[in-house]
Amino acid sequence: MSIARICSRAGCQKPAVSTLTYVYADSTCVLGPLATYAEPHCYDLCADHADRLTAPNGWEVIRLAPDPAAAGPSSDDLEALANAVREAARPLPPREPRPGTPGAPVEVTRRGHLRMVRDPGTNSSEG
């Protein structure tokens, strides 16, 4: 379950689409795409409030437009996802038994993310 972020303006319940950051040293307001996660010193704004944003006298507003091509998953993202799935599907190396124990479970077979293990201390003919 993900909680949608809402506009930081008082009384506004619209979903946030932009993030506003103040750079006090440069007297600049930076308005860009919605940040990946909420920061304590940034303000999330809905489309209406982002469009009507004005800066204090003597301040500059920099509006960073999102790159439409970067909005969707790239081929690098898909390749990284495929590599992560392949890595997760690799069989685990056999574990060494802990000192003082007669043996550790032995992996018999694997299907997807499920493994069948046999305890080496039991007889395989027992059912």
mmCIF file with all atom_site columns, C-alpha atoms in Angstrom:
data_model
loop_
_atom_site.group_PDB
_atom_site.id
_atom_site.type_symbol
_atom_site.label_atom_id
_atom_site.label_alt_id
_atom_site.label_comp_id
_atom_site.label_asym_id
_atom_site.label_entity_id
_atom_site.label_seq_id
_atom_site.pdbx_PDB_ins_code
_atom_site.Cartn_x
_atom_site.Cartn_y
_atom_site.Cartn_z
_atom_site.occupancy
_atom_site.B_iso_or_equiv
_atom_site.pdbx_formal_charge
_atom_site.auth_seq_id
_atom_site.auth_comp_id
_atom_site.auth_asym_id
_atom_site.auth_atom_id
_atom_site.pdbx_PDB_model_num
ATOM 1   C CA . MET A 1 1   ? 0.000  0.000   0.000   1.00 0.00 ? 1   MET A CA 1
ATOM 2   C CA . SER A 1 2   ? 1.448  3.363   -0.967  1.00 0.00 ? 2   SER A CA 1
ATOM 3   C CA . ILE A 1 3   ? 0.246  6.634   0.481   1.00 0.00 ? 3   ILE A CA 1
ATOM 4   C CA . ALA A 1 4   ? -0.085 9.372   -2.127  1.00 0.00 ? 4   ALA A CA 1
ATOM 5   C CA . ARG A 1 5   ? 1.530  12.635  -1.127  1.00 0.00 ? 5   ARG A CA 1
ATOM 6   C CA . ILE A 1 6   ? -0.733 15.651  -1.072  1.00 0.00 ? 6   ILE A CA 1
ATOM 7   C CA . CYS A 1 7   ? -0.090 19.333  -1.652  1.00 0.00 ? 7   CYS A CA 1
ATOM 8   C CA . SER A 1 8   ? 1.704  21.104  1.215   1.00 0.00 ? 8   SER A CA 1
ATOM 9   C CA . ARG A 1 9   ? -0.478 24.228  0.945   1.00 0.00 ? 9   ARG A CA 1
ATOM 10  C CA . ALA A 1 10  ? -2.897 24.584  3.851   1.00 0.00 ? 10  ALA A CA 1
ATOM 11  C CA . GLY A 1 11  ? -6.371 23.322  3.026   1.00 0.00 ? 11  GLY A CA 1
ATOM 12  C CA . CYS A 1 12  ? -5.359 21.754  -0.290  1.00 0.00 ? 12  CYS A CA 1
ATOM 13  C CA . GLN A 1 13  ? -6.025 18.026  -0.579  1.00 0.00 ? 13  GLN A CA 1
ATOM 14  C CA . LYS A 1 14  ? -4.980 17.568  -4.226  1.00 0.00 ? 14  LYS A CA 1
ATOM 15  C CA . PRO A 1 15  ? -2.208 15.089  -5.110  1.00 0.00 ? 15  PRO A CA 1
ATOM 16  C CA . ALA A 1 16  ? 1.294  16.564  -5.288  1.00 0.00 ? 16  ALA A CA 1
ATOM 17  C CA . VAL A 1 17  ? 3.037  16.651  -8.677  1.00 0.00 ? 17  VAL A CA 1
ATOM 18  C CA . SER A 1 18  ? 5.994  18.992  -8.003  1.00 0.00 ? 18  SER A CA 1
ATOM 19  C CA . THR A 1 19  ? 8.527  19.649  -5.255  1.00 0.00 ? 19  THR A CA 1
ATOM 20  C CA . LEU A 1 20  ? 9.552  23.171  -4.231  1.00 0.00 ? 20  LEU A CA 1
ATOM 21  C CA . THR A 1 21  ? 12.945 23.817  -2.650  1.00 0.00 ? 21  THR A CA 1
ATOM 22  C CA . TYR A 1 22  ? 14.340 27.154  -1.460  1.00 0.00 ? 22  TYR A CA 1
ATOM 23  C CA . VAL A 1 23  ? 18.045 27.927  -1.944  1.00 0.00 ? 23  VAL A CA 1
ATOM 24  C CA . TYR A 1 24  ? 18.442 30.792  0.504   1.00 0.00 ? 24  TYR A CA 1
ATOM 25  C CA . ALA A 1 25  ? 22.103 31.471  -0.315  1.00 0.00 ? 25  ALA A CA 1
ATOM 26  C CA . ASP A 1 26  ? 21.198 32.183  -3.963  1.00 0.00 ? 26  ASP A CA 1
ATOM 27  C CA . SER A 1 27  ? 17.745 33.721  -3.328  1.00 0.00 ? 27  SER A CA 1
ATOM 28  C CA . THR A 1 28  ? 16.278 31.073  -5.607  1.00 0.00 ? 28  THR A CA 1
ATOM 29  C CA . CYS A 1 29  ? 13.192 28.871  -5.604  1.00 0.00 ? 29  CYS A CA 1
ATOM 30  C CA . VAL A 1 30  ? 13.585 25.586  -7.476  1.00 0.00 ? 30  VAL A CA 1
ATOM 31  C CA . LEU A 1 31  ? 10.394 23.898  -8.652  1.00 0.00 ? 31  LEU A CA 1
ATOM 32  C CA . GLY A 1 32  ? 10.908 20.467  -10.159 1.00 0.00 ? 32  GLY A CA 1
ATOM 33  C CA . PRO A 1 33  ? 9.245  17.091  -10.575 1.00 0.00 ? 33  PRO A CA 1
ATOM 34  C CA . LEU A 1 34  ? 7.946  15.366  -7.466  1.00 0.00 ? 34  LEU A CA 1
ATOM 35  C CA . ALA A 1 35  ? 10.883 14.149  -5.400  1.00 0.00 ? 35  ALA A CA 1
ATOM 36  C CA . THR A 1 36  ? 11.330 10.422  -4.883  1.00 0.00 ? 36  THR A CA 1
ATOM 37  C CA . TYR A 1 37  ? 10.658 10.774  -1.158  1.00 0.00 ? 37  TYR A CA 1
ATOM 38  C CA . ALA A 1 38  ? 9.404  13.574  1.086   1.00 0.00 ? 38  ALA A CA 1
ATOM 39  C CA . GLU A 1 39  ? 12.108 15.797  2.570   1.00 0.00 ? 39  GLU A CA 1
ATOM 40  C CA . PRO A 1 40  ? 11.506 17.900  5.690   1.00 0.00 ? 40  PRO A CA 1
ATOM 41  C CA . HIS A 1 41  ? 12.640 21.196  4.088   1.00 0.00 ? 41  HIS A CA 1
ATOM 42  C CA . CYS A 1 42  ? 10.909 20.752  0.736   1.00 0.00 ? 42  CYS A CA 1
ATOM 43  C CA . TYR A 1 43  ? 7.299  21.405  -0.179  1.00 0.00 ? 43  TYR A CA 1
ATOM 44  C CA . ASP A 1 44  ? 5.166  19.187  -2.387  1.00 0.00 ? 44  ASP A CA 1
ATOM 45  C CA . LEU A 1 45  ? 2.727  21.139  -4.561  1.00 0.00 ? 45  LEU A CA 1
ATOM 46  C CA . CYS A 1 46  ? -0.266 20.191  -6.696  1.00 0.00 ? 46  CYS A CA 1
ATOM 47  C CA . ALA A 1 47  ? -0.392 21.259  -10.352 1.00 0.00 ? 47  ALA A CA 1
ATOM 48  C CA . ASP A 1 48  ? -2.518 24.367  -9.597  1.00 0.00 ? 48  ASP A CA 1
ATOM 49  C CA . HIS A 1 49  ? -0.234 25.698  -6.873  1.00 0.00 ? 49  HIS A CA 1
ATOM 50  C CA . ALA A 1 50  ? 2.907  24.872  -8.873  1.00 0.00 ? 50  ALA A CA 1
ATOM 51  C CA . ASP A 1 51  ? 1.593  26.846  -11.870 1.00 0.00 ? 51  ASP A CA 1
ATOM 52  C CA . ARG A 1 52  ? 0.684  29.874  -9.730  1.00 0.00 ? 52  ARG A CA 1
ATOM 53  C CA . LEU A 1 53  ? 3.943  29.915  -7.749  1.00 0.00 ? 53  LEU A CA 1
ATOM 54  C CA . THR A 1 54  ? 5.565  33.332  -7.381  1.00 0.00 ? 54  THR A CA 1
ATOM 55  C CA . ALA A 1 55  ? 8.820  34.126  -5.594  1.00 0.00 ? 55  ALA A CA 1
ATOM 56  C CA . PRO A 1 56  ? 9.488  36.873  -3.059  1.00 0.00 ? 56  PRO A CA 1
ATOM 57  C CA . ASN A 1 57  ? 10.810 40.199  -4.426  1.00 0.00 ? 57  ASN A CA 1
ATOM 58  C CA . GLY A 1 58  ? 14.411 39.826  -5.592  1.00 0.00 ? 58  GLY A CA 1
ATOM 59  C CA . TRP A 1 59  ? 14.203 36.041  -5.799  1.00 0.00 ? 59  TRP A CA 1
ATOM 60  C CA . GLU A 1 60  ? 14.452 33.933  -8.948  1.00 0.00 ? 60  GLU A CA 1
ATOM 61  C CA . VAL A 1 61  ? 12.246 30.932  -9.773  1.00 0.00 ? 61  VAL A CA 1
ATOM 62  C CA . ILE A 1 62  ? 13.831 28.032  -11.630 1.00 0.00 ? 62  ILE A CA 1
ATOM 63  C CA . ARG A 1 63  ? 11.300 25.605  -13.079 1.00 0.00 ? 63  ARG A CA 1
ATOM 64  C CA . LEU A 1 64  ? 12.724 22.210  -13.970 1.00 0.00 ? 64  LEU A CA 1
ATOM 65  C CA . ALA A 1 65  ? 10.470 20.483  -16.464 1.00 0.00 ? 65  ALA A CA 1
ATOM 66  C CA . PRO A 1 66  ? 10.396 16.703  -16.242 1.00 0.00 ? 66  PRO A CA 1
ATOM 67  C CA . ASP A 1 67  ? 11.861 14.821  -19.187 1.00 0.00 ? 67  ASP A CA 1
ATOM 68  C CA . PRO A 1 68  ? 8.968  12.833  -20.720 1.00 0.00 ? 68  PRO A CA 1
ATOM 69  C CA . ALA A 1 69  ? 11.368 10.138  -21.976 1.00 0.00 ? 69  ALA A CA 1
ATOM 70  C CA . ALA A 1 70  ? 12.660 9.558   -18.447 1.00 0.00 ? 70  ALA A CA 1
ATOM 71  C CA . ALA A 1 71  ? 9.185  9.067   -16.980 1.00 0.00 ? 71  ALA A CA 1
ATOM 72  C CA . GLY A 1 72  ? 8.872  5.409   -18.013 1.00 0.00 ? 72  GLY A CA 1
ATOM 73  C CA . PRO A 1 73  ? 11.192 2.533   -17.313 1.00 0.00 ? 73  PRO A CA 1
ATOM 74  C CA . SER A 1 74  ? 14.337 2.544   -19.427 1.00 0.00 ? 74  SER A CA 1
ATOM 75  C CA . SER A 1 75  ? 16.036 -0.472  -20.940 1.00 0.00 ? 75  SER A CA 1
ATOM 76  C CA . ASP A 1 76  ? 18.632 -0.220  -18.151 1.00 0.00 ? 76  ASP A CA 1
ATOM 77  C CA . ASP A 1 77  ? 15.874 -0.487  -15.545 1.00 0.00 ? 77  ASP A CA 1
ATOM 78  C CA . LEU A 1 78  ? 14.404 -3.553  -17.225 1.00 0.00 ? 78  LEU A CA 1
ATOM 79  C CA . GLU A 1 79  ? 17.799 -5.193  -17.570 1.00 0.00 ? 79  GLU A CA 1
ATOM 80  C CA . ALA A 1 80  ? 18.562 -4.555  -13.888 1.00 0.00 ? 80  ALA A CA 1
ATOM 81  C CA . LEU A 1 81  ? 15.223 -6.107  -12.939 1.00 0.00 ? 81  LEU A CA 1
ATOM 82  C CA . ALA A 1 82  ? 15.912 -9.179  -15.095 1.00 0.00 ? 82  ALA A CA 1
ATOM 83  C CA . ASN A 1 83  ? 19.373 -9.571  -13.540 1.00 0.00 ? 83  ASN A CA 1
ATOM 84  C CA . ALA A 1 84  ? 17.899 -9.338  -10.031 1.00 0.00 ? 84  ALA A CA 1
ATOM 85  C CA . VAL A 1 85  ? 15.364 -12.063 -10.849 1.00 0.00 ? 85  VAL A CA 1
ATOM 86  C CA . ARG A 1 86  ? 18.112 -14.304 -12.280 1.00 0.00 ? 86  ARG A CA 1
ATOM 87  C CA . GLU A 1 87  ? 20.244 -13.747 -9.172  1.00 0.00 ? 87  GLU A CA 1
ATOM 88  C CA . ALA A 1 88  ? 17.353 -14.642 -6.865  1.00 0.00 ? 88  ALA A CA 1
ATOM 89  C CA . ALA A 1 89  ? 16.674 -17.853 -8.831  1.00 0.00 ? 89  ALA A CA 1
ATOM 90  C CA . ARG A 1 90  ? 20.228 -19.198 -8.455  1.00 0.00 ? 90  ARG A CA 1
ATOM 91  C CA . PRO A 1 91  ? 20.538 -22.157 -6.089  1.00 0.00 ? 91  PRO A CA 1
ATOM 92  C CA . LEU A 1 92  ? 21.985 -21.341 -2.719  1.00 0.00 ? 92  LEU A CA 1
ATOM 93  C CA . PRO A 1 93  ? 25.396 -22.787 -1.873  1.00 0.00 ? 93  PRO A CA 1
ATOM 94  C CA . PRO A 1 94  ? 25.215 -25.638 0.637   1.00 0.00 ? 94  PRO A CA 1
ATOM 95  C CA . ARG A 1 95  ? 25.464 -24.445 4.194   1.00 0.00 ? 95  ARG A CA 1
ATOM 96  C CA . GLU A 1 96  ? 28.106 -25.727 6.553   1.00 0.00 ? 96  GLU A CA 1
ATOM 97  C CA . PRO A 1 97  ? 26.707 -27.356 9.686   1.00 0.00 ? 97  PRO A CA 1
ATOM 98  C CA . ARG A 1 98  ? 27.068 -25.346 12.851  1.00 0.00 ? 98  ARG A CA 1
ATOM 99  C CA . PRO A 1 99  ? 29.746 -26.534 15.251  1.00 0.00 ? 99  PRO A CA 1
ATOM 100 C CA . GLY A 1 100 ? 28.340 -29.111 17.657  1.00 0.00 ? 100 GLY A CA 1
ATOM 101 C CA . THR A 1 101 ? 25.478 -30.243 15.379  1.00 0.00 ? 101 THR A CA 1
ATOM 102 C CA . PRO A 1 102 ? 25.480 -33.563 13.498  1.00 0.00 ? 102 PRO A CA 1
ATOM 103 C CA . GLY A 1 103 ? 24.643 -31.954 10.160  1.00 0.00 ? 103 GLY A CA 1
ATOM 104 C CA . ALA A 1 104 ? 22.642 -29.315 8.362   1.00 0.00 ? 104 ALA A CA 1
ATOM 105 C CA . PRO A 1 105 ? 19.587 -29.668 6.106   1.00 0.00 ? 105 PRO A CA 1
ATOM 106 C CA . VAL A 1 106 ? 20.458 -30.697 2.550   1.00 0.00 ? 106 VAL A CA 1
ATOM 107 C CA . GLU A 1 107 ? 18.658 -29.195 -0.425  1.00 0.00 ? 107 GLU A CA 1
ATOM 108 C CA . VAL A 1 108 ? 17.104 -32.040 -2.456  1.00 0.00 ? 108 VAL A CA 1
ATOM 109 C CA . THR A 1 109 ? 15.332 -30.119 -5.210  1.00 0.00 ? 109 THR A CA 1
ATOM 110 C CA . ARG A 1 110 ? 14.206 -26.617 -6.041  1.00 0.00 ? 110 ARG A CA 1
ATOM 111 C CA . ARG A 1 111 ? 11.235 -25.297 -7.990  1.00 0.00 ? 111 ARG A CA 1
ATOM 112 C CA . GLY A 1 112 ? 11.126 -21.504 -8.353  1.00 0.00 ? 112 GLY A CA 1
ATOM 113 C CA . HIS A 1 113 ? 11.529 -19.960 -4.925  1.00 0.00 ? 113 HIS A CA 1
ATOM 114 C CA . LEU A 1 114 ? 10.522 -23.163 -3.096  1.00 0.00 ? 114 LEU A CA 1
ATOM 115 C CA . ARG A 1 115 ? 13.105 -25.659 -1.861  1.00 0.00 ? 115 ARG A CA 1
ATOM 116 C CA . MET A 1 116 ? 12.746 -29.217 -0.617  1.00 0.00 ? 116 MET A CA 1
ATOM 117 C CA . VAL A 1 117 ? 15.294 -29.981 2.074   1.00 0.00 ? 117 VAL A CA 1
ATOM 118 C CA . ARG A 1 118 ? 16.147 -33.176 3.882   1.00 0.00 ? 118 ARG A CA 1
ATOM 119 C CA . ASP A 1 119 ? 17.579 -33.327 7.343   1.00 0.00 ? 119 ASP A CA 1
ATOM 120 C CA . PRO A 1 120 ? 20.811 -35.340 7.094   1.00 0.00 ? 120 PRO A CA 1
ATOM 121 C CA . GLY A 1 121 ? 20.205 -36.747 10.577  1.00 0.00 ? 121 GLY A CA 1
ATOM 122 C CA . THR A 1 122 ? 17.094 -38.670 9.484   1.00 0.00 ? 122 THR A CA 1
ATOM 123 C CA . ASN A 1 123 ? 16.879 -41.806 7.393   1.00 0.00 ? 123 ASN A CA 1
ATOM 124 C CA . SER A 1 124 ? 15.642 -41.086 3.848   1.00 0.00 ? 124 SER A CA 1
ATOM 125 C CA . SER A 1 125 ? 13.502 -44.283 3.870   1.00 0.00 ? 125 SER A CA 1
ATOM 126 C CA . GLU A 1 126 ? 11.352 -42.931 6.700   1.00 0.00 ? 126 GLU A CA 1
ATOM 127 C CA . GLY A 1 127 ? 8.206  -41.317 5.483   1.00 0.00 ? 127 GLY A CA 1
#
